[in-house]
Amino acid sequence: MNNPLNPHVLISEVGPRDGLQSVKATMPTADKFRWIDALVAAGVREIEVASFVPPKLLPQMADAAEVVRYGKQKAGVTIMALVPNLRGAENALRAGADKLTMPVSASTAHSLANVRRTPLEMVEEVRAIARLRDELAPHVKLEAGISTAFGCTLQGLVPEDDVIRLAAACIEAGADESGLSDTVGYANPAQVRRLFRRLKEEIGDRAGAAHMHNTRGLGLANCLAAWDVGVRTFDSSLGGLGGCPYAPGASGNVVTEDLVFMFEAMGVSTGIDLERIVAARAPLMQGLPGEPVYGMTPDAGLPKGFRLAA
Ligand code: ZN
């Protein structure tokens, strides 16, 4: 989290990872490259480009190392990779990722179903990854994203104390920052304000990104609530790619185009050009023909006389 008085926000585009791993089709590597080109041309400065998991489990991510290496050619752009375990982290570090993000679920049921480990076992994995990072590439940042932080389809309610304790444990284990993810789209703005406030009280400047989903239409409201309590990094996905498997027909991740519009209209600079970010949908749609893309701003266009924040 930056200084809350600093109006600048960082939009972290997660479509090439979160979005692509949630759709059935596999985007050809060349289309991923074109998509990354278009995102960078629009001013995106942080992109989660891949997930380092066995290709047998996720064929969509079989080219993860290649995509990281491609992204690394872009000056001034942080290339992030999701790593579920130590082996994934080693592969991501060897490919040259600038930043690793490790999903740690606050719901034991979700954690067991997803990675067959308890949350506390995942904290030990964070510790092992941090150690490996220190050895191989000490400049690389490690983020622990607390998933199901606002509720879980399997467990239902996730106690807020569990979320905050887990985030603190990840920092203690060597993560540089810890953010909160509304993995299944259960969050509401009051809850978002409360939990991020507590997170900041607990781990201070190490409080990381808000990863919100739009499953129930509250994605932007939740981002605004997080902004209100000082969050300055937001995950989102171009075209809202990454439909939630638990809510057919609903978009998953917050739509980057709409998020950029909201902040820019408020006078909060994102560094992203709206027309160019909308244009970045072209390579995405080319690479995934027939896949639905969401977004109100791209559909409606910009208001007359609209200007980007200074
Ligand atoms: Zn997501």
Short mmCIF file of C-alpha atoms and ligand atoms in Angstrom, two decimals:
data_model
loop_
_atom_site.label_atom_id
_atom_site.label_comp_id
_atom_site.label_asym_id
_atom_site.label_seq_id
_atom_site.Cartn_x
_atom_site.Cartn_y
_atom_site.Cartn_z
CA MET A 1 0.00 0.00 0.00
CA ASN A 2 1.36 3.42 -0.93
CA ASN A 3 0.84 6.64 0.93
CA PRO A 4 -2.97 7.14 0.91
CA LEU A 5 -2.39 10.80 -0.03
CA ASN A 6 -0.72 9.72 -3.25
CA PRO A 7 -3.49 9.56 -5.85
CA HIS A 8 -1.71 7.15 -8.15
CA VAL A 9 -2.99 3.57 -8.36
CA LEU A 10 -1.38 0.51 -9.87
CA ILE A 11 -3.64 -1.67 -11.97
CA SER A 12 -2.21 -5.17 -12.10
CA GLU A 13 -3.55 -6.96 -15.17
CA VAL A 14 -4.18 -10.62 -14.36
CA GLY A 15 -6.00 -11.68 -17.54
CA PRO A 16 -3.15 -13.64 -19.13
CA ARG A 17 -3.00 -15.79 -15.98
CA ASP A 18 -6.27 -15.69 -14.03
CA GLY A 19 -8.39 -15.20 -17.15
CA LEU A 20 -6.71 -17.71 -19.44
CA GLN A 21 -6.54 -20.45 -16.85
CA SER A 22 -10.29 -20.18 -16.25
CA VAL A 23 -11.32 -20.70 -19.87
CA LYS A 24 -11.32 -24.06 -21.62
CA ALA A 25 -9.59 -22.99 -24.82
CA THR A 26 -5.84 -22.47 -24.94
CA MET A 27 -4.68 -19.16 -26.38
CA PRO A 28 -1.81 -19.65 -28.85
CA THR A 29 1.50 -18.31 -27.57
CA ALA A 30 1.79 -15.79 -30.43
CA ASP A 31 -1.59 -14.30 -29.46
CA LYS A 32 -0.46 -14.05 -25.83
CA PHE A 33 2.54 -12.07 -27.05
CA ARG A 34 0.33 -9.72 -29.08
CA TRP A 35 -1.97 -9.28 -26.10
CA ILE A 36 0.96 -8.40 -23.83
CA ASP A 37 2.22 -5.95 -26.47
CA ALA A 38 -1.18 -4.21 -26.53
CA LEU A 39 -1.42 -4.06 -22.72
CA VAL A 40 2.03 -2.51 -22.45
CA ALA A 41 1.21 -0.05 -25.27
CA ALA A 42 -1.84 1.05 -23.24
CA GLY A 43 0.35 1.82 -20.24
CA VAL A 44 -0.13 -1.29 -18.10
CA ARG A 45 2.90 -1.57 -15.79
CA GLU A 46 2.29 -4.88 -14.03
CA ILE A 47 1.05 -8.06 -15.70
CA GLU A 48 0.50 -11.49 -14.21
CA VAL A 49 1.41 -13.45 -17.30
CA ALA A 50 1.35 -17.10 -16.30
CA SER A 51 0.86 -19.78 -13.71
CA PHE A 52 3.66 -22.30 -13.14
CA VAL A 53 1.72 -25.52 -12.78
CA PRO A 54 2.23 -28.88 -14.49
CA PRO A 55 0.98 -28.64 -18.12
CA LYS A 56 -0.99 -31.84 -17.51
CA LEU A 57 -3.18 -29.92 -15.06
CA LEU A 58 -3.36 -26.67 -17.01
CA PRO A 59 -2.44 -26.98 -20.69
CA GLN A 60 -3.37 -23.28 -21.09
CA MET A 61 -0.18 -22.45 -19.14
CA ALA A 62 2.23 -24.90 -20.81
CA ASP A 63 4.15 -21.96 -22.35
CA ALA A 64 4.54 -20.14 -18.99
CA ALA A 65 8.34 -19.85 -19.14
CA GLU A 66 8.27 -18.64 -22.73
CA VAL A 67 5.65 -16.00 -21.92
CA VAL A 68 7.64 -14.76 -18.90
CA ARG A 69 10.77 -14.48 -21.03
CA TYR A 70 8.82 -12.54 -23.65
CA GLY A 71 7.33 -10.18 -21.07
CA LYS A 72 10.79 -9.55 -19.61
CA GLN A 73 11.78 -7.72 -22.79
CA LYS A 74 9.34 -4.92 -21.89
CA ALA A 75 11.19 -2.21 -20.03
CA GLY A 76 9.52 -0.83 -16.93
CA VAL A 77 6.90 -3.58 -16.69
CA THR A 78 6.75 -5.93 -13.72
CA ILE A 79 6.22 -9.48 -14.96
CA MET A 80 4.41 -11.57 -12.38
CA ALA A 81 3.87 -15.30 -12.18
CA LEU A 82 1.58 -17.31 -9.99
CA VAL A 83 3.29 -20.18 -8.20
CA PRO A 84 1.31 -22.72 -6.19
CA ASN A 85 4.37 -24.49 -4.76
CA LEU A 86 8.16 -24.60 -4.49
CA ARG A 87 8.66 -26.38 -7.80
CA GLY A 88 6.56 -23.78 -9.62
CA ALA A 89 8.51 -21.03 -7.88
CA GLU A 90 11.82 -22.49 -9.00
CA ASN A 91 10.63 -22.65 -12.61
CA ALA A 92 9.28 -19.10 -12.46
CA LEU A 93 12.51 -17.76 -10.94
CA ARG A 94 14.59 -19.54 -13.57
CA ALA A 95 12.41 -18.04 -16.31
CA GLY A 96 13.14 -14.60 -14.85
CA ALA A 97 9.84 -13.47 -13.31
CA ASP A 98 10.10 -10.13 -11.47
CA LYS A 99 7.50 -10.98 -8.88
CA LEU A 100 5.89 -14.17 -7.62
CA THR A 101 2.41 -14.45 -6.26
CA MET A 102 1.44 -17.40 -4.16
CA PRO A 103 -2.22 -18.16 -3.47
CA VAL A 104 -2.85 -19.07 0.16
CA SER A 105 -6.45 -19.89 0.98
CA ALA A 106 -7.99 -18.80 4.26
CA SER A 107 -10.60 -21.54 3.95
CA THR A 108 -9.25 -24.94 4.93
CA ALA A 109 -11.86 -26.69 2.77
CA HIS A 110 -10.87 -24.63 -0.29
CA SER A 111 -7.17 -25.07 0.41
CA LEU A 112 -7.48 -28.86 0.66
CA ALA A 113 -9.62 -29.04 -2.48
CA ASN A 114 -7.31 -26.74 -4.43
CA VAL A 115 -3.78 -27.68 -3.40
CA ARG A 116 -4.36 -30.60 -1.00
CA ARG A 117 -2.68 -28.69 1.81
CA THR A 118 -3.94 -26.86 4.87
CA PRO A 119 -3.43 -23.07 5.11
CA LEU A 120 -0.64 -23.59 7.67
CA GLU A 121 1.13 -26.05 5.38
CA MET A 122 0.93 -23.36 2.69
CA VAL A 123 2.61 -20.89 5.04
CA GLU A 124 5.52 -23.34 5.27
CA GLU A 125 5.57 -23.44 1.45
CA VAL A 126 5.77 -19.62 1.46
CA ARG A 127 8.77 -19.93 3.80
CA ALA A 128 10.48 -22.42 1.48
CA ILE A 129 9.81 -20.23 -1.55
CA ALA A 130 11.13 -17.13 0.22
CA ARG A 131 14.33 -19.03 1.05
CA LEU A 132 14.75 -20.19 -2.55
CA ARG A 133 14.11 -16.66 -3.76
CA ASP A 134 16.80 -15.34 -1.40
CA GLU A 135 19.24 -17.83 -2.91
CA LEU A 136 18.39 -17.56 -6.61
CA ALA A 137 17.07 -14.05 -7.13
CA PRO A 138 16.95 -11.86 -4.02
CA HIS A 139 15.56 -8.87 -5.98
CA VAL A 140 12.36 -10.76 -6.81
CA LYS A 141 9.29 -9.77 -4.78
CA LEU A 142 7.07 -12.41 -3.24
CA GLU A 143 3.39 -11.76 -2.61
CA ALA A 144 1.00 -14.02 -0.73
CA GLY A 145 -2.53 -13.53 -1.99
CA ILE A 146 -5.02 -14.63 0.64
CA SER A 147 -7.77 -16.33 -1.37
CA THR A 148 -11.36 -16.87 -0.19
CA ALA A 149 -10.68 -13.96 2.17
CA PHE A 150 -14.31 -12.83 1.97
CA GLY A 151 -16.08 -16.18 1.96
CA CYS A 152 -15.89 -19.61 0.37
CA THR A 153 -18.30 -21.70 -1.70
CA LEU A 154 -17.23 -24.82 0.22
CA GLN A 155 -16.84 -23.55 3.76
CA GLY A 156 -19.22 -20.59 3.60
CA LEU A 157 -18.19 -18.01 6.19
CA VAL A 158 -14.45 -17.44 6.57
CA PRO A 159 -13.70 -15.84 9.96
CA GLU A 160 -11.94 -12.47 9.60
CA ASP A 161 -9.51 -13.40 12.37
CA ASP A 162 -8.37 -16.39 10.29
CA VAL A 163 -7.72 -14.14 7.28
CA ILE A 164 -5.69 -11.58 9.20
CA ARG A 165 -3.71 -14.21 11.12
CA LEU A 166 -2.88 -16.01 7.88
CA ALA A 167 -1.72 -12.83 6.14
CA ALA A 168 0.52 -12.01 9.11
CA ALA A 169 1.90 -15.56 9.11
CA CYS A 170 2.80 -15.27 5.41
CA ILE A 171 4.71 -12.03 6.07
CA GLU A 172 6.48 -13.65 9.01
CA ALA A 173 7.40 -16.55 6.69
CA GLY A 174 9.12 -14.18 4.27
CA ALA A 175 6.50 -12.81 1.89
CA ASP A 176 7.06 -9.13 1.04
CA GLU A 177 3.38 -8.34 0.87
CA SER A 178 0.02 -9.91 1.37
CA GLY A 179 -3.20 -8.96 -0.42
CA LEU A 180 -6.78 -10.15 -0.17
CA SER A 181 -8.75 -11.98 -2.87
CA ASP A 182 -12.49 -12.34 -3.24
CA THR A 183 -12.02 -15.59 -5.11
CA VAL A 184 -15.70 -16.46 -5.43
CA GLY A 185 -17.33 -13.03 -5.53
CA TYR A 186 -18.88 -12.95 -2.04
CA ALA A 187 -17.44 -9.63 -0.82
CA ASN A 188 -19.37 -6.46 -0.07
CA PRO A 189 -17.95 -2.95 0.39
CA ALA A 190 -18.44 -2.77 4.17
CA GLN A 191 -16.58 -6.05 4.58
CA VAL A 192 -13.82 -4.92 2.21
CA ARG A 193 -13.28 -1.71 4.18
CA ARG A 194 -13.22 -3.57 7.49
CA LEU A 195 -10.84 -6.31 6.38
CA PHE A 196 -8.33 -4.12 4.55
CA ARG A 197 -8.30 -1.72 7.51
CA ARG A 198 -7.49 -4.63 9.82
CA LEU A 199 -4.89 -5.94 7.38
CA LYS A 200 -3.14 -2.58 7.38
CA GLU A 201 -3.24 -2.40 11.18
CA GLU A 202 -1.67 -5.85 11.31
CA ILE A 203 1.03 -5.71 8.62
CA GLY A 204 1.27 -1.99 7.73
CA ASP A 205 2.90 -1.20 4.39
CA ARG A 206 3.08 -4.86 3.53
CA ALA A 207 -0.64 -4.91 2.86
CA GLY A 208 -0.96 -5.64 -0.86
CA ALA A 209 -3.47 -5.77 -3.67
CA ALA A 210 -7.24 -6.04 -3.72
CA HIS A 211 -8.28 -8.85 -6.04
CA MET A 212 -12.01 -8.45 -6.55
CA HIS A 213 -14.47 -10.42 -8.62
CA ASN A 214 -17.60 -9.09 -10.25
CA THR A 215 -19.68 -12.23 -9.81
CA ARG A 216 -22.50 -10.37 -8.07
CA GLY A 217 -21.92 -7.00 -9.69
CA LEU A 218 -19.99 -5.53 -6.74
CA GLY A 219 -16.50 -5.65 -8.22
CA LEU A 220 -16.09 -1.89 -8.74
CA ALA A 221 -17.88 -1.01 -5.50
CA ASN A 222 -15.48 -3.29 -3.65
CA CYS A 223 -12.45 -1.74 -5.36
CA LEU A 224 -13.69 1.72 -4.40
CA ALA A 225 -14.17 0.55 -0.81
CA ALA A 226 -10.59 -0.74 -0.77
CA TRP A 227 -9.37 2.56 -2.25
CA ASP A 228 -11.19 4.42 0.53
CA VAL A 229 -9.09 2.66 3.17
CA GLY A 230 -5.77 3.16 1.39
CA VAL A 231 -5.37 0.23 -1.03
CA ARG A 232 -3.46 1.39 -4.09
CA THR A 233 -2.91 -1.82 -6.08
CA PHE A 234 -5.83 -3.50 -7.82
CA ASP A 235 -5.96 -6.74 -9.79
CA SER A 236 -8.28 -6.82 -12.78
CA SER A 237 -8.69 -8.61 -16.06
CA LEU A 238 -9.20 -7.23 -19.55
CA GLY A 239 -12.75 -7.95 -20.67
CA GLY A 240 -13.36 -9.45 -17.22
CA LEU A 241 -11.89 -12.66 -18.62
CA GLY A 242 -12.13 -15.55 -16.21
CA GLY A 243 -15.80 -16.40 -15.64
CA CYS A 244 -16.52 -17.74 -12.19
CA PRO A 245 -17.22 -21.47 -12.43
CA TYR A 246 -19.74 -21.16 -9.59
CA ALA A 247 -21.86 -18.56 -11.34
CA PRO A 248 -22.39 -19.42 -14.99
CA GLY A 249 -22.81 -16.37 -17.22
CA ALA A 250 -21.30 -14.01 -14.67
CA SER A 251 -18.03 -12.28 -15.35
CA GLY A 252 -15.26 -13.24 -12.95
CA ASN A 253 -12.53 -10.69 -12.42
CA VAL A 254 -13.18 -6.98 -12.26
CA VAL A 255 -13.05 -5.56 -15.79
CA THR A 256 -9.82 -3.59 -16.32
CA GLU A 257 -11.44 -1.14 -18.74
CA ASP A 258 -14.21 -0.24 -16.25
CA LEU A 259 -11.77 0.01 -13.35
CA VAL A 260 -9.52 2.37 -15.32
CA PHE A 261 -12.57 4.44 -16.28
CA MET A 262 -13.71 4.69 -12.66
CA PHE A 263 -10.37 5.90 -11.34
CA GLU A 264 -9.59 8.23 -14.24
CA ALA A 265 -13.08 9.77 -14.02
CA MET A 266 -12.41 10.37 -10.30
CA GLY A 267 -9.18 12.17 -11.20
CA VAL A 268 -7.02 9.30 -9.93
CA SER A 269 -4.30 8.53 -12.43
CA THR A 270 -3.79 4.91 -13.47
CA GLY A 271 -1.16 5.62 -16.12
CA ILE A 272 -3.35 3.69 -18.58
CA ASP A 273 -4.82 5.13 -21.77
CA LEU A 274 -8.50 4.21 -22.00
CA GLU A 275 -8.78 4.04 -25.78
CA ARG A 276 -5.68 1.91 -26.01
CA ILE A 277 -6.76 -0.44 -23.25
CA VAL A 278 -10.05 -0.98 -25.07
CA ALA A 279 -8.06 -1.64 -28.24
CA ALA A 280 -6.12 -4.32 -26.33
CA ARG A 281 -9.28 -6.43 -26.49
CA ALA A 282 -8.60 -7.16 -30.18
CA PRO A 283 -5.69 -9.59 -29.69
CA LEU A 284 -7.54 -11.18 -26.77
CA MET A 285 -10.63 -11.85 -28.89
CA GLN A 286 -8.48 -13.03 -31.80
CA GLY A 287 -6.68 -15.51 -29.59
CA LEU A 288 -9.87 -16.82 -27.98
CA PRO A 289 -12.54 -16.76 -30.67
CA GLY A 290 -16.08 -16.99 -29.29
CA GLU A 291 -15.08 -16.36 -25.67
CA PRO A 292 -17.36 -13.73 -24.07
CA VAL A 293 -15.70 -10.48 -23.00
CA TYR A 294 -17.38 -8.12 -20.56
CA GLY A 295 -17.20 -4.42 -19.80
CA MET A 296 -19.65 -1.53 -19.62
CA THR A 297 -17.20 1.19 -20.67
CA PRO A 298 -16.16 -0.54 -23.92
CA ASP A 299 -19.85 -1.07 -24.75
CA ALA A 300 -20.99 2.46 -23.91
CA GLY A 301 -17.92 4.43 -25.02
CA LEU A 302 -16.43 7.41 -23.22
CA PRO A 303 -18.59 10.31 -22.02
CA LYS A 304 -18.49 13.43 -24.20
CA GLY A 305 -15.54 15.63 -23.24
CA PHE A 306 -13.96 12.91 -21.09
CA ARG A 307 -10.34 13.46 -20.15
CA LEU A 308 -7.87 11.18 -18.45
CA ALA A 309 -6.70 12.19 -14.98
CA ALA A 310 -3.57 14.33 -15.01
ZN ZN B 1 -9.51 -13.71 -9.99
#
